[in-house]
Each structure stands twice: as structure tokens, then as C-alpha cells.
CSV table of C-alpha atoms and ligand atoms in Angstrom, one decimal:
chain,number,residue,atom,x,y,z
C,29,MET,CA,31.4,-5.0,-116.8
C,30,SER,CA,30.3,-8.2,-115.0
C,31,THR,CA,27.7,-7.1,-112.5
C,32,LYS,CA,28.5,-10.2,-110.5
C,33,LYS,CA,32.1,-9.4,-109.9
C,34,HIS,CA,31.6,-5.7,-109.7
C,35,PRO,CA,28.3,-5.0,-108.0
C,36,LYS,CA,27.1,-1.4,-107.8
C,37,LYS,CA,25.4,-1.8,-104.5
C,38,ILE,CA,26.5,-4.0,-101.6
C,39,TYR,CA,23.6,-5.0,-99.4
C,40,LEU,CA,24.2,-6.6,-96.1
C,41,PRO,CA,21.6,-9.2,-95.1
C,42,GLU,CA,19.3,-8.1,-92.3
C,43,GLU,CA,20.6,-10.8,-89.9
C,44,GLU,CA,24.1,-9.4,-90.3
C,45,MET,CA,23.1,-6.0,-88.8
C,46,PRO,CA,25.5,-5.3,-85.9
C,47,LYS,CA,24.3,-6.4,-82.5
C,48,PHE,CA,26.7,-4.0,-80.7
C,49,TRP,CA,27.8,-0.4,-81.0
C,50,TYR,CA,31.6,0.3,-80.9
C,51,ASN,CA,33.0,2.6,-78.2
C,52,ILE,CA,36.3,3.9,-79.5
C,53,VAL,CA,37.2,5.3,-76.0
C,54,ALA,CA,38.3,1.7,-75.1
C,55,ASP,CA,41.0,1.9,-77.7
C,56,MET,CA,42.1,5.6,-77.6
C,57,PRO,CA,45.8,6.0,-76.7
C,58,SER,CA,44.9,9.1,-74.8
C,59,LYS,CA,41.4,9.2,-73.3
C,60,PRO,CA,39.1,12.2,-73.8
C,61,LEU,CA,39.3,14.8,-71.0
C,62,PRO,CA,36.3,15.0,-68.7
C,63,PRO,CA,33.6,17.7,-69.0
C,64,LEU,CA,33.9,20.3,-66.2
C,65,HIS,CA,31.4,22.2,-64.1
C,66,PRO,CA,31.5,25.8,-65.3
C,67,ALA,CA,31.5,27.3,-61.8
C,68,THR,CA,33.8,24.9,-59.9
C,69,LYS,CA,35.9,23.7,-62.9
C,70,GLU,CA,35.6,20.3,-61.3
C,71,PRO,CA,34.8,17.2,-63.5
C,72,VAL,CA,31.0,16.7,-63.7
C,73,GLY,CA,29.7,13.4,-62.5
C,74,PRO,CA,26.7,11.3,-63.7
C,75,ASP,CA,24.5,13.0,-61.0
C,76,ASP,CA,25.2,16.4,-62.6
C,77,LEU,CA,23.8,15.2,-65.9
C,78,ALA,CA,20.8,13.4,-64.4
C,79,PRO,CA,18.3,16.3,-64.8
C,80,LEU,CA,19.0,16.3,-68.6
C,81,PHE,CA,19.5,12.6,-69.7
C,82,PRO,CA,18.3,9.2,-68.7
C,83,MET,CA,20.9,7.2,-66.6
C,84,GLU,CA,21.5,4.6,-69.3
C,85,LEU,CA,22.7,7.3,-71.7
C,86,ILE,CA,24.8,9.0,-69.0
C,87,MET,CA,26.5,5.6,-68.4
C,88,GLN,CA,27.2,5.3,-72.1
C,89,GLU,CA,28.5,8.9,-72.1
C,90,VAL,CA,31.3,7.9,-69.6
C,91,SER,CA,31.7,4.3,-70.6
C,92,GLN,CA,35.0,2.7,-71.4
C,93,GLU,CA,33.5,-0.6,-72.5
C,94,ARG,CA,34.6,-1.5,-76.0
C,95,TYR,CA,31.2,-2.9,-77.2
C,96,ILE,CA,27.7,-1.9,-76.0
C,97,GLU,CA,24.8,-4.0,-76.9
C,98,ILE,CA,22.1,-2.5,-79.2
C,99,PRO,CA,18.7,-3.3,-77.5
C,100,ASP,CA,16.5,-5.7,-79.5
C,101,LYS,CA,13.7,-3.1,-79.8
C,102,VAL,CA,16.2,-0.6,-81.3
C,103,ARG,CA,17.4,-3.2,-83.8
C,104,GLU,CA,13.8,-4.0,-84.7
C,105,ILE,CA,13.2,-0.4,-85.6
C,106,TYR,CA,16.6,-0.1,-87.4
C,107,ARG,CA,15.3,-2.8,-89.7
C,108,ILE,CA,13.0,-0.3,-91.4
C,109,TRP,CA,16.0,1.2,-93.2
C,110,ARG,CA,19.1,-0.7,-92.0
C,111,PRO,CA,21.5,-2.1,-93.1
C,112,SER,CA,21.9,0.8,-95.4
C,113,PRO,CA,23.5,0.2,-98.8
C,114,LEU,CA,27.2,0.6,-99.6
C,115,ILE,CA,27.5,1.8,-103.2
C,116,ARG,CA,30.5,1.9,-105.6
C,117,ALA,CA,30.5,5.3,-107.3
C,118,TYR,CA,31.5,4.0,-110.7
C,119,GLU,CA,29.8,6.9,-112.6
C,120,LEU,CA,31.6,9.5,-110.5
C,121,GLU,CA,34.9,7.7,-111.0
C,122,LYS,CA,34.3,7.8,-114.7
C,123,ALA,CA,33.4,11.5,-114.7
C,124,LEU,CA,36.6,12.2,-112.8
C,125,ASP,CA,38.7,9.8,-114.9
C,126,THR,CA,40.4,8.7,-111.7
C,127,PRO,CA,42.1,5.4,-110.9
C,128,ALA,CA,40.6,5.8,-107.4
C,129,LYS,CA,37.9,3.4,-106.2
C,130,ILE,CA,35.2,5.4,-104.6
C,131,TYR,CA,32.7,3.8,-102.2
C,132,TYR,CA,30.0,5.6,-100.3
C,133,LYS,CA,27.7,4.5,-97.5
C,134,TYR,CA,24.2,6.0,-98.1
C,135,GLU,CA,22.3,7.1,-94.9
C,136,GLY,CA,19.6,9.0,-96.9
C,137,VAL,CA,17.5,5.8,-96.9
C,138,SER,CA,16.3,6.5,-93.3
C,139,PRO,CA,12.8,7.9,-92.5
C,140,ALA,CA,14.1,11.4,-91.9
C,141,GLY,CA,16.6,11.2,-94.8
C,142,SER,CA,19.8,11.3,-92.8
C,143,HIS,CA,21.9,9.3,-90.4
C,144,LYS,CA,20.3,11.0,-87.4
C,145,PRO,CA,17.5,8.4,-86.7
C,146,ASN,CA,20.3,6.0,-85.8
C,147,THR,CA,20.7,7.8,-82.5
C,148,ALA,CA,17.2,9.3,-82.3
C,149,VAL,CA,15.6,5.9,-82.0
C,150,ALA,CA,18.2,4.8,-79.4
C,151,GLN,CA,17.7,7.9,-77.3
C,152,ALA,CA,13.9,7.7,-77.5
C,153,PHE,CA,14.2,4.0,-76.4
C,154,TYR,CA,16.3,4.7,-73.3
C,155,ASN,CA,14.2,7.7,-72.3
C,156,HIS,CA,11.0,5.7,-72.6
C,157,ALA,CA,12.5,2.8,-70.6
C,158,GLU,CA,13.1,5.2,-67.7
C,159,GLY,CA,9.6,6.6,-67.7
C,160,VAL,CA,10.3,10.0,-69.4
C,161,LYS,CA,7.1,11.5,-70.8
C,162,LYS,CA,8.5,14.5,-72.7
C,163,ILE,CA,11.7,15.4,-74.6
C,164,THR,CA,12.9,18.8,-75.6
C,165,THR,CA,15.5,19.5,-78.2
C,166,GLU,CA,16.9,22.0,-80.7
C,167,THR,CA,17.3,21.7,-84.4
C,168,GLY,CA,19.1,23.8,-87.0
C,169,ALA,CA,18.2,22.8,-90.5
C,170,GLY,CA,15.6,20.5,-89.1
C,171,GLN,CA,17.3,17.1,-89.7
C,172,TRP,CA,17.6,16.3,-86.1
C,173,GLY,CA,14.2,17.6,-85.1
C,174,SER,CA,12.6,15.5,-87.8
C,175,ALA,CA,14.6,12.4,-86.8
C,176,LEU,CA,13.7,12.7,-83.2
C,177,SER,CA,10.0,13.4,-84.0
C,178,TYR,CA,9.9,10.2,-85.9
C,179,ALA,CA,11.5,8.3,-82.9
C,180,THR,CA,9.6,9.8,-80.0
C,181,GLN,CA,6.2,9.2,-81.6
C,182,LEU,CA,7.1,5.5,-81.9
C,183,PHE,CA,7.3,5.4,-78.1
C,184,ASP,CA,4.3,7.7,-77.5
C,185,MET,CA,6.4,10.5,-76.0
C,186,GLU,CA,5.8,14.2,-76.4
C,187,LEU,CA,8.5,16.3,-78.2
C,188,GLN,CA,9.1,20.0,-78.1
C,189,VAL,CA,11.5,21.3,-80.8
C,190,PHE,CA,13.2,24.7,-80.7
C,191,MET,CA,14.1,25.3,-84.4
C,192,VAL,CA,16.6,28.0,-85.3
C,193,LYS,CA,14.4,30.9,-86.6
C,194,VAL,CA,16.1,31.4,-90.0
C,195,SER,CA,15.7,27.7,-90.8
C,196,PHE,CA,12.1,27.6,-89.5
C,197,TYR,CA,11.2,30.0,-92.3
C,198,GLN,CA,13.7,28.8,-94.9
C,199,LYS,CA,12.7,25.1,-94.5
C,200,PRO,CA,9.0,24.9,-93.9
C,201,TYR,CA,8.8,21.3,-95.1
C,202,ARG,CA,11.1,20.2,-92.3
C,203,LYS,CA,8.5,21.6,-89.9
C,204,THR,CA,5.7,19.7,-91.7
C,205,MET,CA,7.7,16.5,-91.3
C,206,MET,CA,8.0,17.2,-87.6
C,207,ASN,CA,4.2,17.9,-87.4
C,208,ILE,CA,3.4,14.7,-89.2
C,209,TRP,CA,5.4,12.9,-86.5
C,210,LYS,CA,3.5,14.8,-83.8
C,211,ALA,CA,6.2,17.2,-82.6
C,212,ASN,CA,5.5,20.7,-81.3
C,213,THR,CA,7.9,23.0,-83.2
C,214,VAL,CA,8.6,26.6,-82.4
C,215,PRO,CA,11.0,29.2,-84.0
C,216,SER,CA,13.9,30.0,-81.6
C,217,PRO,CA,14.5,32.4,-79.9
C,218,THR,CA,11.0,32.2,-78.3
C,219,ASP,CA,9.5,34.0,-75.3
C,220,LEU,CA,8.9,30.7,-73.7
C,221,THR,CA,12.2,30.7,-71.9
C,222,GLU,CA,14.4,33.0,-69.9
C,223,ALA,CA,17.2,32.4,-72.4
C,224,GLY,CA,15.0,33.2,-75.4
C,225,ARG,CA,13.6,36.4,-73.8
C,226,LYS,CA,17.1,37.6,-73.0
C,227,ILE,CA,18.2,37.3,-76.7
C,228,LEU,CA,14.9,38.9,-77.9
C,229,ALA,CA,15.4,41.8,-75.6
C,230,GLU,CA,18.8,42.5,-77.1
C,231,ASP,CA,17.8,41.8,-80.7
C,232,PRO,CA,14.1,41.3,-81.5
C,233,ASP,CA,15.0,40.2,-85.0
C,234,SER,CA,17.6,37.7,-83.9
C,235,PRO,CA,17.8,34.9,-86.6
C,236,GLY,CA,18.6,32.5,-83.8
C,237,SER,CA,21.4,29.9,-83.7
C,238,LEU,CA,21.9,26.3,-82.6
C,239,GLY,CA,23.5,27.5,-79.4
C,240,ILE,CA,20.5,29.7,-78.5
C,241,ALA,CA,18.1,26.9,-79.3
C,242,ILE,CA,20.0,24.5,-77.1
C,243,SER,CA,19.8,26.9,-74.2
C,244,GLU,CA,16.1,27.1,-74.6
C,245,ALA,CA,15.6,23.3,-74.8
C,246,VAL,CA,17.8,22.7,-71.8
C,247,GLU,CA,16.0,25.3,-69.7
C,248,ILE,CA,12.6,23.7,-70.2
C,249,ALA,CA,14.0,20.2,-69.5
C,250,VAL,CA,15.7,21.0,-66.2
C,251,GLN,CA,12.4,22.5,-64.8
C,252,ASP,CA,10.4,19.2,-65.0
C,253,PRO,CA,11.6,15.8,-63.7
C,254,GLN,CA,9.5,14.0,-66.3
C,255,THR,CA,11.0,16.0,-69.1
C,256,LYS,CA,14.5,15.3,-70.5
C,257,TYR,CA,16.7,16.8,-73.2
C,258,ALA,CA,18.2,15.1,-76.3
C,259,LEU,CA,21.1,16.2,-78.4
C,260,GLY,CA,21.7,15.0,-82.0
C,261,SER,CA,25.5,15.3,-82.1
C,262,VAL,CA,28.7,16.2,-80.2
C,263,LEU,CA,28.2,13.9,-77.1
C,264,ASN,CA,29.9,10.6,-76.7
C,265,HIS,CA,26.7,8.5,-76.6
C,266,VAL,CA,25.5,10.1,-79.8
C,267,LEU,CA,28.7,9.2,-81.6
C,268,LEU,CA,28.5,5.7,-80.2
C,269,HIS,CA,25.0,5.0,-81.6
C,270,GLN,CA,26.2,6.2,-85.1
C,271,THR,CA,29.0,3.5,-85.2
C,272,VAL,CA,26.4,1.2,-86.6
C,273,ILE,CA,27.2,2.9,-89.9
C,274,GLY,CA,30.9,2.0,-90.0
C,275,LEU,CA,30.4,-1.4,-88.5
C,276,GLU,CA,28.1,-2.3,-91.4
C,277,ALA,CA,30.4,-0.6,-93.9
C,278,LYS,CA,33.3,-2.7,-92.7
C,279,LYS,CA,31.4,-5.9,-93.4
C,280,GLN,CA,30.3,-4.5,-96.8
C,281,MET,CA,33.8,-3.5,-97.8
C,282,GLU,CA,34.9,-7.0,-96.9
C,283,MET,CA,32.1,-8.4,-99.2
C,284,ALA,CA,33.5,-6.1,-101.9
C,285,ASP,CA,37.0,-7.4,-101.2
C,286,ALA,CA,38.1,-3.8,-100.5
C,287,TYR,CA,39.6,-1.8,-97.7
C,288,PRO,CA,39.7,2.0,-97.5
C,289,ASP,CA,43.0,4.0,-97.8
C,290,ILE,CA,41.0,7.1,-97.0
C,291,VAL,CA,37.8,7.5,-94.9
C,292,ILE,CA,35.9,10.8,-95.2
C,293,GLY,CA,32.9,12.3,-93.4
C,294,CYS,CA,31.5,15.8,-93.3
C,295,PHE,CA,31.7,17.5,-89.9
C,296,GLY,CA,29.1,19.4,-87.9
C,297,GLY,CA,29.3,18.1,-84.3
C,298,GLY,CA,31.0,14.9,-85.4
C,299,SER,CA,28.3,12.2,-85.3
C,300,ASN,CA,28.2,11.0,-88.9
C,301,PHE,CA,32.0,11.3,-89.2
C,302,ALA,CA,32.4,9.2,-86.1
C,303,GLY,CA,29.8,6.8,-87.3
C,304,ILE,CA,31.6,5.9,-90.6
C,305,SER,CA,35.2,6.3,-89.3
C,306,PHE,CA,35.5,4.9,-85.7
C,307,PRO,CA,35.2,1.2,-86.5
C,308,PHE,CA,38.0,1.7,-89.1
C,309,LEU,CA,40.0,3.8,-86.7
C,310,GLN,CA,40.0,0.8,-84.4
C,311,ASP,CA,42.2,-1.0,-87.1
C,312,LYS,CA,44.3,2.1,-87.5
C,313,ILE,CA,45.0,2.3,-83.7
C,314,LYS,CA,45.4,-1.4,-83.0
C,315,GLN,CA,46.9,-2.8,-86.2
C,316,GLU,CA,48.6,0.5,-87.2
C,317,LYS,CA,46.9,0.4,-90.6
C,318,ASP,CA,48.1,3.1,-92.9
C,319,MET,CA,44.9,5.0,-93.4
C,320,ARG,CA,43.9,8.6,-93.6
C,321,VAL,CA,40.7,9.6,-91.9
C,322,ILE,CA,39.4,13.1,-92.8
C,323,ALA,CA,36.7,15.3,-91.2
C,324,VAL,CA,35.5,17.9,-93.6
C,325,GLU,CA,34.0,21.2,-92.3
C,326,PRO,CA,32.9,24.4,-94.0
C,327,GLU,CA,35.4,27.3,-94.4
C,328,SER,CA,32.8,29.5,-92.8
C,329,CYS,CA,32.8,27.5,-89.5
C,330,PRO,CA,36.3,26.2,-89.3
C,331,LYS,CA,36.6,24.9,-85.7
C,332,LEU,CA,38.8,21.9,-86.5
C,333,THR,CA,41.2,23.6,-88.9
C,334,ARG,CA,41.4,27.0,-87.2
C,335,GLY,CA,39.8,26.7,-83.7
C,336,GLU,CA,41.6,26.2,-80.5
C,337,PHE,CA,41.5,23.0,-78.3
C,338,ARG,CA,40.2,24.1,-75.0
C,339,TYR,CA,37.2,24.0,-72.6
C,340,ASP,CA,34.1,25.8,-73.8
C,341,PHE,CA,30.3,25.7,-73.4
C,342,GLY,CA,28.3,23.5,-75.7
C,343,ASP,CA,25.7,26.2,-76.1
C,344,THR,CA,25.6,30.0,-76.5
C,345,ILE,CA,24.2,31.1,-73.2
C,346,GLY,CA,26.3,28.8,-71.0
C,347,MET,CA,23.8,26.2,-69.7
C,348,THR,CA,25.9,23.2,-70.5
C,349,PRO,CA,29.0,21.8,-68.8
C,350,LEU,CA,32.4,22.9,-70.2
C,351,ILE,CA,33.4,20.4,-72.9
C,352,PRO,CA,37.1,19.9,-74.0
C,353,MET,CA,36.9,20.6,-77.7
C,354,PHE,CA,38.2,22.4,-80.7
C,355,THR,CA,36.1,25.5,-80.6
C,356,LEU,CA,35.7,28.9,-82.3
C,357,GLY,CA,34.2,30.2,-79.0
C,358,HIS,CA,30.6,29.6,-77.9
C,359,ASN,CA,29.6,33.1,-79.0
C,360,PHE,CA,30.8,32.5,-82.6
C,361,MET,CA,28.0,33.3,-85.0
C,362,PRO,CA,28.7,31.4,-88.2
C,363,PRO,CA,27.6,33.0,-91.5
C,364,ALA,CA,24.3,31.7,-92.9
C,365,ILE,CA,25.6,29.0,-95.2
C,366,HIS,CA,23.1,26.4,-96.5
C,367,ALA,CA,24.7,23.5,-94.8
C,368,GLY,CA,22.8,24.3,-91.6
C,369,GLY,CA,23.9,21.1,-89.9
C,370,LEU,CA,27.5,22.2,-90.0
C,371,ARG,CA,27.0,25.6,-88.3
C,372,TYR,CA,28.2,24.6,-84.9
C,373,HIS,CA,31.0,26.3,-83.0
C,374,GLY,CA,32.7,23.3,-81.5
C,375,ALA,CA,33.5,19.6,-81.9
C,376,GLY,CA,33.0,16.6,-79.6
C,377,ALA,CA,35.5,15.6,-76.9
C,378,ILE,CA,36.5,12.3,-78.5
C,379,VAL,CA,37.0,13.7,-82.0
C,380,SER,CA,38.9,16.7,-80.6
C,381,GLN,CA,41.3,14.4,-78.8
C,382,LEU,CA,41.8,12.2,-81.9
C,383,LEU,CA,42.6,15.3,-83.9
C,384,LYS,CA,45.0,16.6,-81.3
C,385,ASP,CA,46.8,13.2,-81.3
C,386,GLY,CA,47.1,13.2,-85.1
C,387,ILE,CA,45.0,10.1,-85.5
C,388,ILE,CA,42.6,12.0,-87.8
C,389,GLU,CA,43.0,15.1,-89.9
C,390,ALA,CA,40.6,17.9,-90.9
C,391,LYS,CA,40.0,19.9,-94.1
C,392,ALA,CA,37.8,22.8,-94.9
C,393,VAL,CA,35.7,23.4,-98.0
C,394,HIS,CA,34.1,26.6,-99.3
C,395,GLN,CA,30.4,26.6,-100.0
C,396,LEU,CA,30.6,27.0,-103.8
C,397,GLU,CA,33.0,24.0,-104.1
C,398,SER,CA,30.7,21.9,-102.0
C,399,PHE,CA,27.6,22.7,-104.1
C,400,GLU,CA,29.6,22.1,-107.3
C,401,ALA,CA,30.6,18.7,-106.0
C,402,GLY,CA,27.0,18.0,-104.9
C,403,VAL,CA,25.7,18.8,-108.4
C,404,LEU,CA,28.3,16.6,-110.1
C,405,PHE,CA,27.4,13.8,-107.8
C,406,ALA,CA,23.7,14.2,-108.6
C,407,ARG,CA,24.4,14.2,-112.3
C,408,THR,CA,26.6,11.0,-112.1
C,409,GLU,CA,25.4,8.9,-109.2
C,410,GLY,CA,21.8,10.2,-109.3
C,411,ILE,CA,21.4,11.1,-105.6
C,412,ILE,CA,21.1,14.7,-104.6
C,413,PRO,CA,23.2,15.0,-101.5
C,414,ALA,CA,22.2,17.1,-98.4
C,415,PRO,CA,24.2,20.4,-98.5
C,416,GLU,CA,26.1,19.0,-95.4
C,417,SER,CA,27.0,15.8,-97.2
C,418,THR,CA,28.4,17.7,-100.3
C,419,HIS,CA,31.4,18.7,-98.1
C,420,ALA,CA,32.4,15.0,-97.9
C,421,VAL,CA,31.7,14.7,-101.7
C,422,ALA,CA,34.0,17.7,-102.4
C,423,GLN,CA,36.9,16.2,-100.3
C,424,THR,CA,36.4,12.9,-102.0
C,425,ILE,CA,36.7,14.5,-105.4
C,426,ARG,CA,39.9,16.4,-104.3
C,427,GLU,CA,41.4,13.0,-103.2
C,428,ALA,CA,40.3,11.2,-106.4
C,429,LEU,CA,41.9,13.9,-108.5
C,430,LYS,CA,45.1,13.8,-106.5
C,431,ALA,CA,45.1,10.0,-107.1
C,432,LYS,CA,44.8,10.6,-110.8
C,433,GLU,CA,47.7,13.1,-110.7
C,434,GLN,CA,49.8,10.6,-108.9
C,435,GLY,CA,48.6,7.6,-110.9
C,436,LYS,CA,47.7,5.9,-107.6
C,437,GLU,CA,45.1,3.3,-107.0
C,438,THR,CA,43.5,4.7,-103.9
C,439,THR,CA,40.4,3.3,-102.2
C,440,ILE,CA,38.1,6.0,-100.8
C,441,LEU,CA,35.1,5.5,-98.6
C,442,PHE,CA,32.9,8.4,-97.7
C,443,ASN,CA,29.6,8.8,-95.8
C,444,LEU,CA,26.8,10.2,-97.7
C,445,SER,CA,25.0,11.4,-94.6
C,446,GLY,CA,21.7,12.4,-96.2
C,447,HIS,CA,19.8,13.4,-99.2
C,448,GLY,CA,18.9,17.0,-100.1
C,449,HIS,CA,15.3,16.7,-101.1
C,450,ILE,CA,14.2,19.1,-98.4
C,451,ASP,CA,17.1,21.4,-99.3
C,452,LEU,CA,16.2,22.1,-102.9
C,453,GLY,CA,15.9,25.9,-102.1
C,454,ALA,CA,19.6,25.9,-101.6
C,455,TYR,CA,20.3,24.1,-104.9
C,456,GLU,CA,18.0,26.5,-106.7
C,457,LYS,CA,20.1,29.4,-105.4
C,458,TYR,CA,23.2,27.6,-106.5
C,459,LEU,CA,21.8,27.1,-110.0
C,460,GLU,CA,20.8,30.8,-110.2
C,461,GLY,CA,24.4,31.7,-109.3
C,462,SER,CA,23.5,33.4,-106.0
C,463,ILE,CA,25.5,31.2,-103.7
C,464,HIS,CA,28.6,32.9,-102.2
C,465,ASP,CA,31.7,31.9,-100.2
C,466,TYR,CA,32.1,33.3,-96.7
C,467,SER,CA,35.4,33.6,-95.0
C,468,VAL,CA,36.1,34.2,-91.4
C,469,THR,CA,39.1,36.3,-90.4
C,470,ASP,CA,41.8,35.3,-87.9
C,471,GLU,CA,40.8,38.5,-86.0
C,472,GLN,CA,37.2,37.4,-85.7
C,473,ILE,CA,38.2,34.0,-84.3
C,474,ALA,CA,40.8,35.5,-81.9
C,475,GLU,CA,38.1,37.9,-80.7
C,476,ASN,CA,35.7,35.1,-79.8
C,477,LEU,CA,38.4,33.0,-78.1
C,478,LYS,CA,39.5,36.0,-76.0
C,479,VAL,CA,36.1,35.8,-74.3
C,480,LEU,CA,37.0,32.3,-73.1
C,481,ASP,CA,40.3,33.6,-71.6
C,482,GLU,CA,38.3,36.4,-69.8
C,483,MET,CA,36.0,33.7,-68.4
C,484,GLY,CA,38.9,31.7,-67.1
C,485,PHE,CA,38.2,28.6,-69.1
C,486,PRO,CA,41.2,26.2,-69.1
C,487,LYS,CA,43.0,25.2,-72.2
C,488,ALA,CA,42.8,21.5,-72.9
V,13,PLP,C1,23.1,17.0,-89.0
V,13,PLP,C2,23.8,16.6,-90.2
V,13,PLP,C3,25.2,16.6,-90.4
V,13,PLP,C4,26.1,17.2,-89.4
V,13,PLP,O1,26.1,16.6,-88.1
V,13,PLP,P1,27.2,15.6,-87.6
V,13,PLP,O2,26.8,15.3,-86.2
V,13,PLP,O3,28.5,16.2,-87.7
V,13,PLP,O4,27.1,14.4,-88.4
V,13,PLP,C5,25.7,16.1,-91.6
V,13,PLP,N1,24.9,15.6,-92.6
V,13,PLP,C6,23.5,15.6,-92.4
V,13,PLP,C7,22.7,15.1,-93.6
V,13,PLP,C8,22.9,16.1,-91.3
V,13,PLP,O5,21.6,16.0,-91.2
């Protein structure tokens, strides 16, 4: 094979790094619904969010501008790992004996090993610019906490991370990363907050959840004007920052003389999926490109495939505004799968609207299938994917095998959102044969959603 005509890796020159993020809201046929105040059920305005976020991020949250400039300082930091490579998965294609062309964008090259620093650096920048001294946040598997630790110390800001208790003990190296980057990390629920104390009183052995940790971080932030809160997914401004992934990928696909028929991303709160797919969705919406765009979630936390589109809290306790989203109910406790970053009860407002309008589709994958895909990927392409990312790999393999069955030359692009070097404990369990699938019954989901009816939350 001529390496010149068929490069394995497509590197974008540094000077080609995007200067703007892409805001899909400008091009959406139906705009996302506004968040509501939980008491009044009236739309929340920028002022309601001011205790939590710096004004520039709030403006991005509600913006309808198509392109938003990436500050020079943020681009300068991005240069440490961006542009990230686009890689043709020749070895995986061979192993699957598929006519499909498989490309992946690799975000594991960042300092924290995932796509999350793309928004962490931007959020730290805007907070610092508005004089914020301290940030609070939550983290599940620790990817977001480590990304934000890296970013806040670059700007000499303090960071307090509420880490979901099961992960705190399961993933001690994530905590070490956060400590290297100077963050103060505590296992949530804690007795530092009202929200944490309430949970501990009910269940002293609570393993914690992302929703509980969010409640704790928000509670600390609202008490101090110099402290703000940062979220690693779900919100519009977070998705916006991640579009640097897809904007680069678009240029790189062009360099490879290719265009995707299918774009795939794994789905927790939607940020890496949005990052890879939104710039391509612009073509689908505006040029009516015949393209499938697939969000992949775990079967054990199936908000997109089996949830309901309606208003719900973003957290467990009910500190956040009501967000219009596909949700399993804010009190849904997902089983303890290893893809911790995908254990979130809802989706973002933009992605939910796109799904409702049939512009994107969603699939669910069981844990065993995802690990099997991750191991095949590691044995062929050499990179050990994060357990979250293996869901995108699994769906890519499904599509590649379908292409083989149909004898169809399909071009697939997926986002490899991170590497799994800090998640080897999970792979060890898989190799030992002690990983199991979890299912959620329709009754469990209905039970959780009934609570939202009782609380009078409107359907979207
Ligand atoms: C956090 C995380 C995810 C899930 O979050 P999204 O906001 O849906 O992208 C996926 N992959 C990796 C590697 C992560 O760290």
C-alpha cells in the first residue's frame, strides 16, 4: 500500500486549527426549548444563572450566533495537543473484512487523556477573565475532574472536585492526577454540604452519583460570589467548545478525500458526540446530505432510546433549572457499569431536540459488547479505548459488519473520545470474565418518570 496515497494518520498543520467554534443552534430547524425555573416554570434568564457561571459562558449558553471566536489564549493552550490526529483504522477494517472505510478522531492525546480539556480550558479562561478565584465541580469516573484540574491551575485558580464515592475508591489514579494539578478532591456525598448530609442521613453507605455530586458542587458555588461552578457536559456552551473536534475532522476528511456516510459518538451528556458531529450536521441540515449521525449509549442508562423528552432537573437533588431533555428521571440510579462517564440520567437540550426531530439517531450497547469491541480495537489499532469510547467502537463495528453483509462501501467516522490507561481495572475484570450486562426494566423507568408527573414538570 502506498503510504503517500493512503496515509494512516492525517495531521492538520497547527496554523489550520479552527479560529471559531460552531454553534449549531443557528442552523437548527426547531430551536432548543428554554430551561425553566423549577418553582415558577418560567424560562430562566441570564441573571438566574449568574451565581453559577461567568457572564461570557452564559451568553454562549443562549447564543444563536453561528460562529463564536476561540480566544487566542485558549488556542495557544490547545496547541499542546491540538489539532488531534484523524486516523484511518486499516487494521480494524482488515480484522472485520469489511468494505467500509473507518476513520477515527483521537482525543486521547490531550493532557487528561480525553476530549474534556477542550472545554475545561475554555471555561477556566472565561472564569479567570471575570475575576473568579475558585471553581467547584463534580466528577464521575474522574475524567472531567482531571481535565478541569489541569485547566484551572494554568490560570492559578483554586478547584474543589466532588468525586462520586465509588469512583473515588475504584480509580485512585484519577485522584492522583487531580492532586498533581493542585485540585482538592473529596468523595461525594460529603458532610461539607446540606445536600451531602441529607443523602448520608438516609444512607451512610451511599455510593454517590453524578447527580448528588452536582448538587454538592452547586451548593458551595452559590454561597460565595468569587466561587463559580463548572459542568463538563450537557450544557450548550460545553457542546459548543467541543465542536473544535468536528471542525478539525472536517478539514482532515477533506485532506483524505473522504466524507462520512455515518458519524458516531458515544453518549454521556452529549459533549464528545456533539463535538464530532455538529459540524457535519451543518451539512446535513443545510445541504440535505444523506448522512446518519448516531449517538451511542449504554443499555444500562438508556435515556435516548428509552427515556422521555420532557423537563427535568440536571441533578439529583433539584438545584438546577429544569432542562428540556430525554431523561430517565433525575432520581434514576444507573447500575455501576465501568463506563462511568456515560452514567447520567439525561441528555442536553440541543441533542434532545435533534433526536426528537429525527436529525440524529440513538443506539444502545451492552457492557460486554462494548468491552469486546474495545479489546478488538486495542489488538488491531493498538490504542486501548476508554470504557466510554468502546461504545462508539462497538457501534462502528456493527455498521462495518452491516456494510460487509450488504457489500456496501460505507465511510464511517467515529470519535475515540479518550484512552483507557486509567481504566485498566475495568479491562482486567473483563479479561477475568467478571463483567456482566445490566438491563433496566420498563417498569423501573416508568416508576422514575412518574415522579416527574407528580412534581408537575411539563412534557417538552
Ligand atoms: C466524559 C466522557 C464521555 C462522556 O461524556 P460526553 O459529554 O457524552 O462526551 C465519553 N468519553 C470519555 C473518554 C469521557 O471522559
